[in-house]
Amino acid sequence: MAENISTEKKASDRGEERMGALVKRMRSQGQRVTPQRLALVRAFLAHEDHPSAEMLHRELREKFPTMALSTVYNTLHLLKELGAAVEVSPTTVETRYDPDTGDHCHLVCVECHRLIDLPLEACVHERGLQELAEEHHFTPVRQVHQIYGHCADCTAQSS
Amino acid sequence: MAENISTEKKASDRGEERMGALVKRMRSQGQRVTPQRLALVRAFLAHEDHPSAEMLHRELREKFPTMALSTVYNTLHLLKELGAAVEVSPTTVETRYDPDTGDHCHLVCVECHRLIDLPLEACVHERGLQELAEEHHFTPVRQVHQIYGHCADCTAQSS
DNA sequence: CTCGTTGCAAATCATTTGCAATGGA
DNA sequence: TCCATTGCAAATGATTTGCAACGAG
């Protein structure tokens, strides 16, 4: 529990540090900073894990009983555009969002859909995979390395 | 077009080679080898790309006008269990299935959801990423390296 | 003959959308 | 004030499920 408290503080601090810049960018883009968005962004950035829209919705309901799920999605999409959130799709279940936008990879449980962070340096090297998995008591079934971006045709079309 | 024909032949050959073993394994597991499944597996293994259930359904309708979409899903799930297909989820659109089950990664277009194969040796090394992307005229937005498997808790629970 | 599989339609479930009301800038 | 955003409900779209008829072993 003592560990949890310090972890929580770190996450909150990280969040508060990013709030200012984020809010500034929202305003500069003509996006309105509503109380709902403020609370949503603050809650999201404070996460050390990978919450889904539904999870955030449940969490925010306490302060905003009328908060609609569509508002949560709306804000998460905004954060994605601002580069402050990364979508992670464990399998075919709810999309999960990662407040840590640095390059890194995840161990994904195909049963409970838990996501476990791994530093990028650790996972780009094939040889280290087995040891890493064992460290986390994780039994790899398959690995997927996807690079999202724009293909030649789409880049050409939107020019 | 001449290139297409040779490509198609290679894919078909690869498929035919795997058909026998696959059918044998299905029978040994008490799975029935129906004409629908046979056609579906053959069509799937012949693919050089990453068809969705819908795509295969359209394709198979020609020979089996009554083929249900749920039958396609059913067979794809079976192939997945047999290790003959790998699920790939580009974003939040239709799941795509990859007949190439070897370790490799994909370039995923976030606009048209095209998947481009990359050999694993090429993509596990961080440094090569930029050059590889340029080779394919692909603009990377983000990369995702996910390892699917079973986490410690789930492994413990199902023991 | 048996029971796994099929086809069809209805059900699910995450996510999106339409639209009137609200309230930031 | 003006228009982006909200909340709500209905729509969407991929996937799953229930169930009677079918047919592979």
GROMACS .gro file of N, CA and C (backbone and C1' of nucleotides) in nm, chain C:
model
  175
  319DC       P    1  -3.160  -4.517  -3.829
  319DC     O5'    2  -3.079  -4.448  -3.711
  319DC     C5'    3  -3.033  -4.537  -3.613
  319DC     C4'    4  -2.917  -4.477  -3.543
  319DC     C3'    5  -2.952  -4.352  -3.465
  319DC     O3'    6  -2.870  -4.356  -3.348
  319DC     C1'    7  -2.788  -4.297  -3.623
  320DT       P    8  -2.910  -4.271  -3.218
  320DT     O5'    9  -2.774  -4.194  -3.191
  320DT     C5'   10  -2.665  -4.211  -3.282
  320DT     C4'   11  -2.554  -4.114  -3.248
  320DT     C3'   12  -2.593  -3.997  -3.159
  320DT     O3'   13  -2.477  -3.961  -3.086
  320DT     C1'   14  -2.545  -3.917  -3.377
  321DC       P   15  -2.486  -3.870  -2.954
  321DC     O5'   16  -2.398  -3.745  -2.996
  321DC     C5'   17  -2.273  -3.767  -3.063
  321DC     C4'   18  -2.245  -3.650  -3.155
  321DC     C3'   19  -2.258  -3.514  -3.087
  321DC     O3'   20  -2.155  -3.433  -3.140
  321DC     C1'   21  -2.391  -3.519  -3.278
  322DG       P   22  -2.083  -3.326  -3.044
  322DG     O5'   23  -1.995  -3.247  -3.150
  322DG     C5'   24  -1.911  -3.321  -3.239
  322DG     C4'   25  -1.914  -3.258  -3.377
  322DG     C3'   26  -1.887  -3.108  -3.379
  322DG     O3'   27  -1.815  -3.083  -3.499
  322DG     C1'   28  -2.101  -3.149  -3.469
  323DT       P   29  -1.769  -2.934  -3.532
  323DT     O5'   30  -1.878  -2.890  -3.640
  323DT     C5'   31  -1.888  -2.965  -3.761
  323DT     C4'   32  -1.985  -2.898  -3.856
  323DT     C3'   33  -1.968  -2.748  -3.870
  323DT     O3'   34  -1.963  -2.718  -4.008
  323DT     C1'   35  -2.194  -2.801  -3.821
  324DT       P   36  -1.959  -2.566  -4.056
  324DT     O5'   37  -2.107  -2.544  -4.105
  324DT     C5'   38  -2.159  -2.625  -4.209
  324DT     C4'   39  -2.302  -2.584  -4.241
  324DT     C3'   40  -2.316  -2.436  -4.276
  324DT     O3'   41  -2.376  -2.423  -4.403
  324DT     C1'   42  -2.471  -2.501  -4.104
  325DG       P   43  -2.370  -2.284  -4.479
  325DG     O5'   44  -2.512  -2.223  -4.442
  325DG     C5'   45  -2.629  -2.295  -4.477
  325DG     C4'   46  -2.753  -2.222  -4.426
  325DG     C3'   47  -2.753  -2.072  -4.453
  325DG     O3'   48  -2.884  -2.037  -4.496
  325DG     C1'   49  -2.775  -2.112  -4.220
  326DC       P   50  -2.910  -1.900  -4.571
  326DC     O5'   51  -3.005  -1.822  -4.470
  326DC     C5'   52  -3.118  -1.889  -4.414
  326DC     C4'   53  -3.152  -1.831  -4.279
  326DC     C3'   54  -3.149  -1.678  -4.273
  326DC     O3'   55  -3.282  -1.629  -4.264
  326DC     C1'   56  -3.061  -1.780  -4.075
  327DA       P   57  -3.309  -1.470  -4.268
  327DA     O5'   58  -3.351  -1.442  -4.118
  327DA     C5'   59  -3.413  -1.546  -4.041
  327DA     C4'   60  -3.411  -1.505  -3.896
  327DA     C3'   61  -3.425  -1.355  -3.875
  327DA     O3'   62  -3.509  -1.330  -3.763
  327DA     C1'   63  -3.221  -1.430  -3.780
  328DA       P   64  -3.539  -1.177  -3.723
  328DA     O5'   65  -3.502  -1.177  -3.569
  328DA     C5'   66  -3.511  -1.298  -3.494
  328DA     C4'   67  -3.420  -1.289  -3.373
  328DA     C3'   68  -3.421  -1.152  -3.307
  328DA     O3'   69  -3.422  -1.170  -3.166
  328DA     C1'   70  -3.200  -1.207  -3.368
  329DA       P   71  -3.397  -1.045  -3.067
  329DA     O5'   72  -3.247  -1.067  -3.019
  329DA     C5'   73  -3.212  -1.189  -2.954
  329DA     C4'   74  -3.071  -1.179  -2.900
  329DA     C3'   75  -3.046  -1.058  -2.810
  329DA     O3'   76  -2.964  -1.100  -2.703
  329DA     C1'   77  -2.896  -1.053  -2.993
  330DT       P   78  -2.942  -1.004  -2.573
  330DT     O5'   79  -2.788  -0.964  -2.583
  330DT     C5'   80  -2.719  -0.998  -2.699
  330DT     C4'   81  -2.570  -0.982  -2.682
  330DT     C3'   82  -2.526  -0.865  -2.595
  330DT     O3'   83  -2.400  -0.898  -2.538
  330DT     C1'   84  -2.470  -0.822  -2.821
  331DC       P   85  -2.352  -0.832  -2.399
  331DC     O5'   86  -2.230  -0.742  -2.444
  331DC     C5'   87  -2.152  -0.780  -2.558
  331DC     C4'   88  -2.079  -0.659  -2.611
  331DC     C3'   89  -2.084  -0.536  -2.520
  331DC     O3'   90  -1.958  -0.473  -2.527
  331DC     C1'   91  -2.164  -0.478  -2.731
  332DA       P   92  -1.903  -0.372  -2.417
  332DA     O5'   93  -1.810  -0.278  -2.505
  332DA     C5'   94  -1.706  -0.336  -2.580
  332DA     C4'   95  -1.681  -0.253  -2.703
  332DA     C3'   96  -1.643  -0.108  -2.676
  332DA     O3'   97  -1.535  -0.073  -2.759
  332DA     C1'   98  -1.833  -0.117  -2.818
  333DT       P   99  -1.466   0.069  -2.742
  333DT     O5'  100  -1.545   0.158  -2.848
  333DT     C5'  101  -1.540   0.121  -2.984
  333DT     C4'  102  -1.635   0.206  -3.065
  333DT     C3'  103  -1.617   0.358  -3.050
  333DT     O3'  104  -1.581   0.410  -3.177
  333DT     C1'  105  -1.846   0.295  -3.046
  334DT       P  106  -1.571   0.566  -3.202
  334DT     O5'  107  -1.712   0.598  -3.268
  334DT     C5'  108  -1.760   0.516  -3.373
  334DT     C4'  109  -1.887   0.574  -3.430
  334DT     C3'  110  -1.885   0.725  -3.454
  334DT     O3'  111  -1.939   0.747  -3.583
  334DT     C1'  112  -2.070   0.668  -3.318
  335DT       P  113  -1.942   0.894  -3.646
  335DT     O5'  114  -2.097   0.932  -3.637
  335DT     C5'  115  -2.194   0.831  -3.665
  335DT     C4'  116  -2.334   0.887  -3.639
  335DT     C3'  117  -2.347   1.037  -3.665
  335DT     O3'  118  -2.472   1.059  -3.731
  335DT     C1'  119  -2.417   0.986  -3.446
  336DG       P  120  -2.502   1.197  -3.806
  336DG     O5'  121  -2.646   1.236  -3.752
  336DG     C5'  122  -2.741   1.134  -3.719
  336DG     C4'  123  -2.862   1.195  -3.651
  336DG     C3'  124  -2.884   1.343  -3.680
  336DG     O3'  125  -3.024   1.368  -3.677
  336DG     C1'  126  -2.831   1.314  -3.449
  337DC       P  127  -3.076   1.515  -3.720
  337DC     O5'  128  -3.103   1.582  -3.579
  337DC     C5'  129  -3.174   1.510  -3.477
  337DC     C4'  130  -3.180   1.592  -3.350
  337DC     C3'  131  -3.173   1.745  -3.373
  337DC     O3'  132  -3.262   1.809  -3.283
  337DC     C1'  133  -3.005   1.681  -3.224
  338DA       P  134  -3.327   1.952  -3.327
  338DA     O5'  135  -3.385   2.002  -3.188
  338DA     C5'  136  -3.449   1.909  -3.101
  338DA     C4'  137  -3.402   1.932  -2.957
  338DA     C3'  138  -3.411   2.079  -2.913
  338DA     O3'  139  -3.457   2.083  -2.777
  338DA     C1'  140  -3.188   2.003  -2.891
  339DA       P  141  -3.469   2.227  -2.702
  339DA     O5'  142  -3.346   2.222  -2.600
  339DA     C5'  143  -3.339   2.115  -2.506
  339DA     C4'  144  -3.217   2.134  -2.417
  339DA     C3'  145  -3.208   2.272  -2.352
  339DA     O3'  146  -3.162   2.255  -2.218
  339DA     C1'  147  -3.014   2.232  -2.481
  340DT       P  148  -3.128   2.386  -2.127
  340DT     O5'  149  -2.969   2.390  -2.128
  340DT     C5'  150  -2.895   2.269  -2.101
  340DT     C4'  151  -2.747   2.299  -2.104
  340DT     C3'  152  -2.704   2.424  -2.029
  340DT     O3'  153  -2.597   2.391  -1.942
  340DT     C1'  154  -2.617   2.426  -2.249
  341DG       P  155  -2.552   2.490  -1.829
  341DG     O5'  156  -2.418   2.550  -1.889
  341DG     C5'  157  -2.315   2.463  -1.939
  341DG     C4'  158  -2.208   2.549  -2.004
  341DG     C3'  159  -2.179   2.678  -1.930
  341DG     O3'  160  -2.044   2.714  -1.952
  341DG     C1'  161  -2.249   2.730  -2.143
  342DG       P  162  -1.932   2.679  -1.849
  342DG     O5'  163  -1.821   2.631  -1.950
  342DG     C5'  164  -1.711   2.709  -1.966
  342DG     C4'  165  -1.654   2.705  -2.105
  342DG     C3'  166  -1.549   2.815  -2.120
  342DG     O3'  167  -1.451   2.773  -2.210
  342DG     C1'  168  -1.737   2.863  -2.261
  343DA       P  169  -1.317   2.856  -2.205
  343DA     O5'  170  -1.337   2.968  -2.318
  343DA     C5'  171  -1.337   2.929  -2.454
  343DA     C4'  172  -1.348   3.053  -2.543
  343DA     C3'  173  -1.260   3.168  -2.498
  343DA     O3'  174  -1.194   3.225  -2.610
  343DA     C1'  175  -1.486   3.238  -2.514
   0.00000   0.00000   0.00000
